[in-house]
Amino acid sequence: MWRGKHALGGLLCLGLLLPGTVCAQWPSDAAVDLALADGAVPQQVPHSAATADGGCYVGWFANPALGEFQVYLQRLTPSGEEVFPHGGILVSDHPTDSWVMDWDLIVDRDGNAVLAFTDLRSGEFDVQIYKISPGGEFLWGADGISLTENETMSGAPRLAEASDGDLVVVWNEGNSVAAIMMQRLSPAGELRYAAGGIQVGGKPGDFAFGPDVVAAEDGHVIVAWIPDSDLDKDRHLAARKFDAAGLPLWTPEVSVFDSGNIPIGNLFELTGDGAGGALLCWTKESNLFFDCHVQHLDAAGLELWPHDGLNVFPGFAYEVVYPSLNRDPDSGELYVFCRSQTTSQNYWGLQGQKLSAGGDLLWGDGGRQLMPIDDTYEAEPHGVVLPSGDAVVLFLQHAPLAYRQKQVRALRLDGAGNFVWPTGTVTVASTLSDKLDLLACPGQGGAITAVWQDNRSDAGDILGKSLNPDGTLGDGVTPVVPSLGIALSGGHPNPFNPRTEIAFTLDRARDVRLAVHDVRGRQLARLAAGTFGPGEHRVWWDGVADGGRALPSGQYVVRLSGSGFARTVKLTLAK
């Protein structure tokens, strides 16, 4: 954590954009997408997480060279304004391999972004975790915290915030065999368990894989995983609850699914039930046919529905894969959305089902057909439950024989399974291009932020769009927070040596932070922080970082930030 305040005095003015109503950055045109990361190098593997104010964090990997992946993070306001400098802040540039395992991003109760990923900084794939504040401060140090430092491969970390505020990380670890490991950290970043974590799943000789974790009651967590993922073994599903000390509360682990196989390339969906239990959903393969099953475990680990899960579409003649499990927190009802397909896997559609809290199939044995099975390709769906109890489904779609010419599409269903929007489906992003890794993140007032990797210009940019509950895009006519603009006025001086003066102006009393960053987004010096009244405020900076270190010649970014806004200006130190 950055400590102290490097507040200075002086008389350089910053030009001010006059306060007034500005338009949100989210485009209202399906042909125009918001670029979050559009640099010259590939930007890949995005993740997003909603913030309490209706905005979100978006993280991704940048791939500037073979064998090099850098982690970046951006924060967006509900109106689509970038809080961090365009292109995001650099979280980590430690070495990794020419391929990237999956990673995770969540938001904690204080609005901080928590990221967990693997890299090769110690010579082997190890799990790293970072906590970054809404203002871009690295709360657990500039290099985060290494959770593993050993000679075995660790990968695919997943995160949850426990009800007591601790952060819990699970991952699979091993080479020819693998175990499921868990570590717990206090909000301050203190390890609750021994270095390297504790084993919570996996048996000798097995290759346990693909863990996930959700919070339960009293600081407990529920971990689920595939017990053995060897190619010559059927892939099953297990789950277990642990207390805050890491002791198992379900003894033995619950064998959720042990008849049939979870196909290669498929994992499972896990969510809490709001009462100390968990809901799990997965694709089941039996006799070369794929269907979808779901199970409800209560707080004691008892299976409330048939062993090996409840078949979600027992009366549907076609296969279903890649389920999206979505729980309505008010009613406890579930929406399950899947891609449907023929057994030859050359005709595709979308299928939906709603289940009562007790497991009744509310849309009948066959569910609802959302998109017909034909030669138009639909990728795996992503569902979001709205505050009204309706559900929105987003998906990628491309015309026959046009694999790299995809659009982002969406539809909304009411509780009875009826289409809400007059057109049925809407186009969220109409530009035909190679798109992948679509994400759907709930936003303000039922709006949904869609984020995806787009290869229209190069090997990958990260783009986004905001979808409103009525099927329209963006909110360009909605007034947002008046612009506080921050810009340098000429001759004060810039470039500067040995010091320069900075001023900012506020429309009303606000809590703000003024800090200097390097061009990659790392904070170097805090110039001012606290509540400031309306009008102009002045500080000066002498090119020194917090702690007194003189900085070298180069370009720096001054950033004024507060709730829902950020303004930046570049300064050049010339010695």
Coordinates of N, CA and C in Angstrom, one line a residue, residues 40 68 142 171 173 217 227 263 300 323 339 355 379 420 456 541 572:
A40 N -1.5 -1.9 -30.0 CA -1.0 -2.6 -31.2 C -0.7 -4.1 -30.9
E68 N 5.2 -13.9 -23.6 CA 5.1 -12.8 -22.7 C 3.6 -12.3 -22.6
A142 N 3.1 -3.7 -4.9 CA 3.2 -3.6 -6.4 C 3.3 -5.0 -7.1
W171 N -7.2 -23.7 -6.4 CA -6.5 -23.9 -7.7 C -6.2 -25.4 -7.8
E173 N -3.1 -28.2 -8.6 CA -1.7 -28.1 -8.5 C -1.1 -29.5 -8.7
E217 N -22.4 -19.7 4.7 CA -22.7 -19.0 5.9 C -21.5 -19.0 6.9
P227 N -12.9 -34.7 -9.8 CA -12.0 -35.5 -9.0 C -10.8 -36.1 -9.9
P263 N -17.9 -34.0 -20.5 CA -17.0 -34.0 -21.7 C -15.8 -33.1 -21.5
A300 N -26.1 -28.8 4.8 CA -25.5 -30.0 5.4 C -24.9 -30.9 4.4
P323 N -24.0 -25.2 -20.3 CA -25.1 -24.5 -19.6 C -24.6 -23.2 -18.9
R339 N -26.6 -24.2 -25.2 CA -26.6 -24.3 -26.6 C -27.2 -25.7 -27.0
L355 N -36.5 -23.4 -13.4 CA -36.8 -24.4 -12.4 C -37.3 -23.6 -11.1
A379 N -23.0 -19.6 -30.2 CA -22.0 -20.0 -29.2 C -22.7 -20.2 -27.9
V420 N -39.8 -10.8 -24.4 CA -40.2 -9.5 -24.0 C -40.1 -8.4 -25.0
R456 N -11.0 -8.0 -35.1 CA -11.3 -7.3 -36.3 C -10.1 -6.5 -36.9
W541 N 4.4 19.9 -7.7 CA 5.2 18.7 -7.6 C 6.6 18.9 -8.1
T572 N 5.8 16.3 -18.5 CA 7.1 15.8 -18.9 C 8.2 16.4 -18.0

